[in-house]
């Protein structure tokens, strides 16, 4: 269809890249016409280069595409990036310099003051940073990022609670192995085990949350006052990051007010009915044994965060459990939602 926008995927062979390929199949606005990965994969058929991990089939037309090198050359103007962070910084900048819009999952530009760190339900106005990015960097293109996967899951659960004066957060995560990419952690390290260290993850949750929940004032994001203390672990779950969260407020919300805040939370993606937006970005379940990755990770195509077990906390004020799909809501789906918001805001 002539109204579709051609898009490319950097890191298309990886875990996040595969989630992009799957999520963009039959997308009403975006059509994958170009894919790229490392030298290892370049010039191979996608189906031969990617170790496909999803239960659905590789879309036929993508499976037959040849994998490109990560250079702008004949790539389309909208590029999704699921690149390894070791190379994302340089490669994504090269694409922005060559006039492409890069919508990235990688950590490299997330905390740059002129780069939006976007969750469209929470801070769609942070796209205003692109004006400053254009002035300071003089790139003909632009870079927009989404937060780290565990940050997205937690922050979507916290955003409805900000109205009560969110002040302190203690969080412990139980993160899926797919969050480490492919081949990721070895089976002997993770089976029957818990890994108590995910390099860089705790500081990302602590700083990215403040930026996402922050306020755009005069072209700068003023970080939210909330202080986050994070402990992150890797557990033998395939998909779905679980976060055990305790919160402290300035106000004294009731249990009912908090549940109502979770259940009624909506943002621009829902109002604008963006194609990838879930009807309910946060779903609160009353059952005492939920959420569970096995049953809840794919809710609304993996784009909803499921929350449960809200109860009083004897140290802070309340505690609860949140779960979200790390490669969908925490990565590819997040970036696609960002691009959809940019499209309706005339930024593509
Ligand atoms: P992955 O499975 O290891 O995939 C990495 C991708 O980067 C592959 O396509 C790989 O291509 C490509 N790549 C590696 N080295 C390269 C090089 N030197 N030049 C060009 N391409 C290169 O990792 P992933 O889990 O998909 O993560 C991708 C990015 O998303 C990372 O920045 C990660 O932090 C972020 N992220 C991941 C998740 C998650 O849940 N997995 C969530 C949020 C954000 P080859 O296949 O050819 O080697």
Short mmCIF file of C-alpha atoms and ligand atoms in Angstrom, two decimals:
data_model
loop_
_atom_site.label_atom_id
_atom_site.label_comp_id
_atom_site.label_asym_id
_atom_site.label_seq_id
_atom_site.Cartn_x
_atom_site.Cartn_y
_atom_site.Cartn_z
CA UNK A 1 0.00 0.00 0.00
CA UNK A 2 1.38 3.40 -0.94
CA UNK A 3 0.40 4.87 2.45
CA UNK A 4 2.74 2.48 4.28
CA UNK A 5 6.09 3.76 5.51
CA UNK A 6 9.14 1.66 4.66
CA UNK A 7 11.19 0.77 7.72
CA UNK A 8 14.50 -0.93 8.43
CA UNK A 9 15.69 -2.95 11.43
CA UNK A 10 19.23 -2.76 12.80
CA UNK A 11 20.11 -5.92 14.74
CA UNK A 12 17.25 -7.74 13.01
CA UNK A 13 18.70 -11.18 13.73
CA UNK A 14 18.80 -10.76 17.54
CA UNK A 15 16.17 -11.37 20.20
CA UNK A 16 14.74 -7.86 19.97
CA UNK A 17 15.19 -7.81 16.20
CA UNK A 18 13.04 -10.93 15.92
CA UNK A 19 10.39 -9.33 18.12
CA UNK A 20 10.41 -6.36 15.66
CA UNK A 21 10.01 -8.68 12.69
CA UNK A 22 7.07 -10.42 14.38
CA UNK A 23 5.37 -7.25 15.59
CA UNK A 24 5.69 -5.48 12.24
CA UNK A 25 4.12 -8.30 10.24
CA UNK A 26 0.82 -6.87 8.96
CA UNK A 27 1.42 -3.51 10.67
CA UNK A 28 -1.03 -1.01 9.18
CA UNK A 29 1.51 1.83 8.86
CA UNK A 30 5.00 0.30 8.70
CA UNK A 31 6.45 -2.21 6.25
CA UNK A 32 9.86 -3.85 6.76
CA UNK A 33 11.90 -3.42 3.58
CA UNK A 34 15.45 -3.53 4.92
CA UNK A 35 17.22 -5.54 7.63
CA UNK A 36 20.78 -5.41 8.94
CA UNK A 37 23.03 -7.14 11.45
CA UNK A 38 26.70 -7.94 11.99
CA UNK A 39 29.34 -9.17 9.52
CA UNK A 40 28.47 -12.67 10.69
CA UNK A 41 25.01 -12.36 9.14
CA UNK A 42 25.63 -9.93 6.26
CA UNK A 43 24.62 -11.10 2.79
CA UNK A 44 22.90 -14.22 4.14
CA UNK A 45 19.16 -14.91 3.84
CA UNK A 46 17.49 -13.75 7.05
CA UNK A 47 16.10 -17.25 7.66
CA UNK A 48 19.65 -18.65 7.49
CA UNK A 49 21.30 -15.91 9.57
CA UNK A 50 18.81 -15.60 12.43
CA UNK A 51 18.43 -18.35 15.00
CA UNK A 52 14.64 -17.84 15.05
CA UNK A 53 13.30 -18.16 18.60
CA UNK A 54 9.59 -17.43 18.26
CA UNK A 55 6.82 -20.00 18.04
CA UNK A 56 5.26 -18.28 15.02
CA UNK A 57 6.81 -18.69 11.55
CA UNK A 58 9.24 -16.16 10.08
CA UNK A 59 7.18 -14.03 7.67
CA UNK A 60 8.00 -15.46 4.23
CA UNK A 61 9.09 -12.17 2.65
CA UNK A 62 11.45 -11.42 5.56
CA UNK A 63 12.89 -14.92 5.66
CA UNK A 64 14.00 -14.52 2.05
CA UNK A 65 15.49 -11.02 2.48
CA UNK A 66 19.25 -10.61 2.44
CA UNK A 67 20.76 -9.18 5.62
CA UNK A 68 22.61 -5.89 5.07
CA UNK A 69 25.62 -4.45 6.85
CA UNK A 70 24.79 -1.70 9.38
CA UNK A 71 25.54 1.23 7.06
CA UNK A 72 22.88 3.73 5.94
CA UNK A 73 23.45 3.35 2.15
CA UNK A 74 20.05 2.44 0.70
CA UNK A 75 18.21 2.02 3.99
CA UNK A 76 14.76 3.60 4.47
CA UNK A 77 14.24 6.80 6.44
CA UNK A 78 12.74 5.13 9.54
CA UNK A 79 15.02 2.69 11.34
CA UNK A 80 14.28 0.56 14.40
CA UNK A 81 17.36 -0.49 16.34
CA UNK A 82 17.82 -3.68 18.35
CA UNK A 83 21.60 -3.42 18.18
CA UNK A 84 24.02 -4.64 20.76
CA UNK A 85 25.04 -1.60 22.82
CA UNK A 86 28.72 -2.26 22.03
CA UNK A 87 28.07 -0.96 18.51
CA UNK A 88 24.79 0.96 18.79
CA UNK A 89 26.37 4.30 19.73
CA UNK A 90 28.44 4.68 16.59
CA UNK A 91 26.03 2.99 14.19
CA UNK A 92 22.90 4.86 15.32
CA UNK A 93 24.73 8.19 15.10
CA UNK A 94 25.83 7.37 11.54
CA UNK A 95 22.20 6.77 10.57
CA UNK A 96 21.04 10.01 12.22
CA UNK A 97 23.86 11.88 10.45
CA UNK A 98 22.63 10.45 7.17
CA UNK A 99 19.11 11.76 7.78
CA UNK A 100 17.40 8.70 9.25
CA UNK A 101 15.05 8.65 12.21
CA UNK A 102 16.40 6.01 14.59
CA UNK A 103 14.02 4.58 17.17
CA UNK A 104 16.31 2.66 19.47
CA UNK A 105 16.26 0.06 22.22
CA UNK A 106 19.92 0.39 23.04
CA UNK A 107 21.13 2.17 26.14
CA UNK A 108 23.71 4.41 24.46
CA UNK A 109 21.66 7.63 24.00
CA UNK A 110 18.93 7.14 26.63
CA UNK A 111 20.32 9.56 29.21
CA UNK A 112 21.57 12.21 26.78
CA UNK A 113 19.78 15.43 27.73
CA UNK A 114 18.58 16.10 24.16
CA UNK A 115 17.29 12.57 23.47
CA UNK A 116 13.72 11.58 24.35
CA UNK A 117 13.47 8.53 26.62
CA UNK A 118 9.92 7.75 25.76
CA UNK A 119 7.00 5.73 27.10
CA UNK A 120 4.13 7.19 25.09
CA UNK A 121 1.52 6.73 27.83
CA UNK A 122 3.71 8.63 30.31
CA UNK A 123 5.76 11.35 28.65
CA UNK A 124 4.69 11.92 25.02
CA UNK A 125 5.61 15.61 25.42
CA UNK A 126 9.29 14.63 25.82
CA UNK A 127 9.37 14.38 22.03
CA UNK A 128 9.81 18.15 22.38
CA UNK A 129 13.51 17.39 23.07
CA UNK A 130 13.92 16.68 19.36
CA UNK A 131 13.91 20.42 18.70
CA UNK A 132 16.90 20.83 20.99
CA UNK A 133 18.56 17.71 19.48
CA UNK A 134 18.25 19.19 16.03
CA UNK A 135 19.76 22.51 17.15
CA UNK A 136 22.65 21.08 19.18
CA UNK A 137 23.69 18.14 17.00
CA UNK A 138 22.81 19.46 13.56
CA UNK A 139 21.87 15.93 12.52
CA UNK A 140 19.56 15.84 9.51
CA UNK A 141 18.04 12.80 11.23
CA UNK A 142 17.14 12.10 14.85
CA UNK A 143 17.34 9.52 17.64
CA UNK A 144 14.54 8.57 20.02
CA UNK A 145 14.95 5.87 22.66
CA UNK A 146 12.87 3.66 24.93
CA UNK A 147 13.99 2.72 28.44
CA UNK A 148 15.53 -0.51 29.58
CA UNK A 149 13.03 -3.41 29.69
CA UNK A 150 12.73 -3.67 33.48
CA UNK A 151 12.44 0.12 33.76
CA UNK A 152 9.51 0.14 31.32
CA UNK A 153 7.64 -2.54 33.27
CA UNK A 154 8.18 -0.80 36.61
CA UNK A 155 7.58 2.73 35.38
CA UNK A 156 4.29 1.86 33.71
CA UNK A 157 3.16 0.48 37.07
CA UNK A 158 4.40 3.58 38.92
CA UNK A 159 3.02 6.21 36.55
CA UNK A 160 -0.61 5.86 37.72
CA UNK A 161 0.60 6.40 41.30
CA UNK A 162 2.51 9.65 40.72
CA UNK A 163 -0.66 11.66 41.47
CA UNK A 164 -0.28 10.61 45.15
CA UNK A 165 3.17 12.16 45.49
CA UNK A 166 5.39 9.19 44.74
CA UNK A 167 8.53 9.65 46.81
CA UNK A 168 10.47 6.39 47.32
CA UNK A 169 10.62 3.05 45.53
CA UNK A 170 12.33 -0.18 46.54
CA UNK A 171 12.28 -2.76 43.75
CA UNK A 172 13.62 -6.28 43.27
CA UNK A 173 13.34 -7.81 39.82
CA UNK A 174 13.09 -11.41 38.61
CA UNK A 175 14.13 -11.06 34.98
CA UNK A 176 13.68 -13.53 32.14
CA UNK A 177 16.57 -15.08 30.24
CA UNK A 178 15.40 -13.59 26.92
CA UNK A 179 16.38 -10.24 28.40
CA UNK A 180 20.02 -11.28 27.98
CA UNK A 181 19.63 -11.74 24.22
CA UNK A 182 20.67 -14.83 22.29
CA UNK A 183 22.48 -17.09 23.17
CA UNK A 184 22.51 -15.10 26.41
CA UNK A 185 23.35 -16.85 29.67
CA UNK A 186 24.41 -20.49 29.52
CA UNK A 187 21.89 -23.14 30.59
CA UNK A 188 24.29 -24.44 33.28
CA UNK A 189 24.38 -20.97 34.81
CA UNK A 190 20.61 -20.39 34.91
CA UNK A 191 18.78 -23.73 35.20
CA UNK A 192 17.76 -24.33 38.82
CA UNK A 193 19.45 -21.09 39.73
CA UNK A 194 19.12 -17.33 40.20
CA UNK A 195 21.82 -14.93 39.02
CA UNK A 196 22.08 -12.03 41.47
CA UNK A 197 23.88 -9.60 39.15
CA UNK A 198 22.81 -8.11 35.83
CA UNK A 199 25.56 -5.66 34.92
CA UNK A 200 24.36 -2.05 34.73
CA UNK A 201 20.70 -2.91 35.26
CA UNK A 202 20.19 -1.45 38.74
CA UNK A 203 21.58 1.98 37.92
CA UNK A 204 19.50 2.08 34.72
CA UNK A 205 16.31 1.46 36.69
CA UNK A 206 17.28 4.13 39.20
CA UNK A 207 18.15 6.89 36.72
CA UNK A 208 15.91 6.15 33.71
CA UNK A 209 12.79 6.15 35.90
CA UNK A 210 13.49 9.71 37.06
CA UNK A 211 13.94 10.89 33.47
CA UNK A 212 10.80 9.17 32.14
CA UNK A 213 8.63 10.50 34.97
CA UNK A 214 10.34 13.91 34.78
CA UNK A 215 8.86 17.14 33.50
CA UNK A 216 9.83 18.92 30.29
CA UNK A 217 10.48 22.56 31.15
CA UNK A 218 12.05 25.05 28.71
CA UNK A 219 13.57 22.30 26.58
CA UNK A 220 15.04 20.29 29.46
CA UNK A 221 13.74 17.30 31.38
CA UNK A 222 13.70 17.97 35.10
CA UNK A 223 14.02 14.53 36.72
CA UNK A 224 11.19 13.34 38.96
CA UNK A 225 12.00 13.54 42.68
CA UNK A 226 11.33 9.83 43.26
CA UNK A 227 14.30 7.92 44.66
CA UNK A 228 14.57 4.35 43.39
CA UNK A 229 16.61 1.58 44.99
CA UNK A 230 16.83 -1.43 42.66
CA UNK A 231 18.10 -4.99 43.02
CA UNK A 232 17.99 -7.00 39.81
CA UNK A 233 18.21 -10.75 39.31
CA UNK A 234 18.03 -13.18 36.37
CA UNK A 235 15.72 -16.18 36.84
CA UNK A 236 14.94 -19.27 34.72
CA UNK A 237 11.86 -17.79 33.01
CA UNK A 238 11.85 -17.46 29.21
CA UNK A 239 9.85 -14.23 28.77
CA UNK A 240 8.57 -11.69 31.29
CA UNK A 241 10.24 -9.49 33.85
CA UNK A 242 8.61 -9.48 37.28
CA UNK A 243 9.20 -6.56 39.67
CA UNK A 244 8.50 -6.71 43.42
CA UNK A 245 7.87 -3.06 44.30
CA UNK A 246 7.42 -1.12 47.58
CA UNK A 247 6.42 2.55 47.41
CA UNK A 248 6.23 5.57 49.70
CA UNK A 249 3.99 8.58 49.04
CA UNK A 250 3.69 12.19 50.23
CA UNK A 251 -0.10 11.64 50.43
CA UNK A 252 -2.05 8.87 52.11
CA UNK A 253 -3.93 7.09 49.32
CA UNK A 254 -6.28 4.26 50.21
CA UNK A 255 -5.99 0.76 48.76
CA UNK A 256 -9.10 1.44 46.71
CA UNK A 257 -7.70 4.67 45.28
CA UNK A 258 -4.51 2.90 44.21
CA UNK A 259 -6.34 -0.01 42.55
CA UNK A 260 -8.60 2.49 40.80
CA UNK A 261 -5.53 4.43 39.61
CA UNK A 262 -4.04 1.27 38.07
CA UNK A 263 -7.32 0.29 36.44
CA UNK A 264 -8.21 3.64 34.94
CA UNK A 265 -4.73 4.58 33.71
CA UNK A 266 -4.73 5.63 30.05
CA UNK A 267 -2.46 7.79 27.91
CA UNK A 268 -2.25 9.25 24.45
CA UNK A 269 -1.71 5.86 22.74
CA UNK A 270 -5.13 4.78 24.02
CA UNK A 271 -6.85 8.10 23.25
CA UNK A 272 -5.36 8.17 19.75
CA UNK A 273 -5.95 4.42 19.27
CA UNK A 274 -2.40 3.81 18.05
CA UNK A 275 -2.14 0.40 16.33
CA UNK A 276 0.22 -1.14 18.90
CA UNK A 277 -1.42 0.43 21.97
CA UNK A 278 -3.06 -1.95 24.45
CA UNK A 279 -6.54 -0.92 25.58
CA UNK A 280 -5.29 -1.20 29.15
CA UNK A 281 -1.61 -0.30 29.65
CA UNK A 282 -1.90 -1.49 33.26
CA UNK A 283 -4.18 -4.36 34.30
CA UNK A 284 -4.79 -4.96 38.01
CA UNK A 285 -5.75 -8.51 39.03
CA UNK A 286 -7.41 -9.30 42.39
CA UNK A 287 -6.32 -12.96 42.44
CA UNK A 288 -3.74 -13.47 45.23
CA UNK A 289 -1.51 -15.65 43.04
CA UNK A 290 -1.09 -13.28 40.09
CA UNK A 291 0.66 -11.95 38.08
CA UNK A 292 2.60 -14.96 36.78
CA UNK A 293 4.78 -14.93 33.62
CA UNK A 294 3.21 -18.20 32.48
CA UNK A 295 -0.31 -16.77 32.36
CA UNK A 296 0.03 -13.02 32.13
CA UNK A 297 3.04 -12.16 29.99
CA UNK A 298 1.18 -12.08 26.66
CA UNK A 299 -1.74 -9.96 27.86
CA UNK A 300 -2.91 -7.64 25.07
CA UNK A 301 -0.21 -8.87 22.73
CA UNK A 302 2.45 -8.45 25.41
CA UNK A 303 1.84 -4.69 25.61
CA UNK A 304 0.06 -4.55 29.00
CA UNK A 305 1.77 -4.57 32.36
CA UNK A 306 -0.07 -6.81 34.84
CA UNK A 307 -0.14 -5.76 38.50
CA UNK A 308 -1.38 -7.61 41.57
CA UNK A 309 -0.98 -8.26 45.29
CA UNK A 310 -1.31 -4.63 46.39
CA UNK A 311 -1.02 -4.56 50.18
CA UNK A 312 0.34 -2.40 52.97
CA UNK A 313 4.10 -2.36 53.50
CA UNK A 314 5.37 -2.14 57.08
CA UNK A 315 8.50 -0.27 55.93
CA UNK A 316 7.26 2.01 53.14
CA UNK A 317 3.51 2.56 52.48
CA UNK A 318 2.39 -0.12 50.01
CA UNK A 319 3.85 -3.01 48.05
CA UNK A 320 2.75 -4.84 44.91
CA UNK A 321 4.00 -7.01 42.04
CA UNK A 322 4.22 -5.99 38.38
CA UNK A 323 4.98 -8.12 35.31
CA UNK A 324 5.60 -7.21 31.68
CA UNK A 325 6.90 -8.79 28.47
CA UNK A 326 10.55 -7.74 28.17
CA UNK A 327 11.01 -8.17 24.41
CA UNK A 328 7.58 -6.73 23.51
CA UNK A 329 6.48 -3.99 25.96
CA UNK A 330 10.08 -3.75 27.15
CA UNK A 331 11.68 -3.51 23.70
CA UNK A 332 10.26 -3.93 20.17
CA UNK A 333 6.65 -3.07 21.01
CA UNK A 334 7.85 -0.05 22.97
CA UNK A 335 9.85 1.27 20.02
CA UNK A 336 7.04 0.67 17.54
CA UNK A 337 4.62 2.55 19.82
CA UNK A 338 7.16 5.40 19.95
CA UNK A 339 7.27 5.53 16.15
CA UNK A 340 3.47 5.47 15.93
CA UNK A 341 3.30 8.45 18.28
CA UNK A 342 5.94 10.25 16.20
CA UNK A 343 3.93 9.59 13.06
CA UNK A 344 0.72 11.13 14.37
CA UNK A 345 2.74 14.06 15.74
CA UNK A 346 4.20 14.68 12.27
CA UNK A 347 7.76 13.82 13.34
CA UNK A 348 8.53 11.13 10.75
P1 LIG B 1 21.06 -10.10 20.82
O1 LIG B 1 20.05 -11.18 20.78
O2 LIG B 1 22.43 -10.42 21.26
O3 LIG B 1 21.10 -9.40 19.37
C1 LIG B 1 22.09 -8.43 19.09
C2 LIG B 1 21.94 -7.95 17.65
O4 LIG B 1 23.00 -7.01 17.39
C3 LIG B 1 22.06 -9.05 16.60
O5 LIG B 1 21.24 -8.76 15.51
C4 LIG B 1 23.53 -8.96 16.19
O6 LIG B 1 23.78 -9.42 14.87
C5 LIG B 1 23.75 -7.46 16.24
N1 LIG B 1 25.16 -7.15 16.41
C6 LIG B 1 26.03 -7.61 17.36
N2 LIG B 1 27.27 -7.14 17.15
C7 LIG B 1 27.21 -6.37 16.03
C8 LIG B 1 28.16 -5.62 15.28
N3 LIG B 1 29.45 -5.57 15.65
N4 LIG B 1 27.73 -4.94 14.19
C9 LIG B 1 26.44 -4.98 13.82
N5 LIG B 1 25.49 -5.70 14.46
C10 LIG B 1 25.88 -6.37 15.56
O7 LIG B 1 20.57 -8.91 21.80
P2 LIG B 1 19.07 -8.41 22.13
O8 LIG B 1 18.62 -9.03 23.40
O9 LIG B 1 18.25 -8.53 20.92
O10 LIG B 1 19.33 -6.88 22.51
C11 LIG B 1 19.52 -5.92 21.49
C12 LIG B 1 19.54 -4.52 22.13
O11 LIG B 1 18.29 -4.27 22.76
C13 LIG B 1 20.61 -4.38 23.20
O12 LIG B 1 21.12 -3.06 23.16
C14 LIG B 1 19.83 -4.63 24.49
O13 LIG B 1 20.41 -4.04 25.62
C15 LIG B 1 18.48 -4.00 24.15
N6 LIG B 1 17.31 -4.55 24.86
C16 LIG B 1 17.10 -5.89 24.94
C17 LIG B 1 15.94 -6.37 25.58
C18 LIG B 1 15.62 -7.84 25.71
O14 LIG B 1 14.62 -8.17 26.40
N7 LIG B 1 16.37 -8.75 25.10
C19 LIG B 1 15.04 -5.47 26.13
C20 LIG B 1 15.29 -4.10 26.02
C21 LIG B 1 16.42 -3.65 25.38
P3 LIG B 1 24.29 -10.93 14.57
O15 LIG B 1 23.11 -11.85 14.82
O16 LIG B 1 24.67 -10.88 13.14
O17 LIG B 1 25.42 -11.20 15.51
#
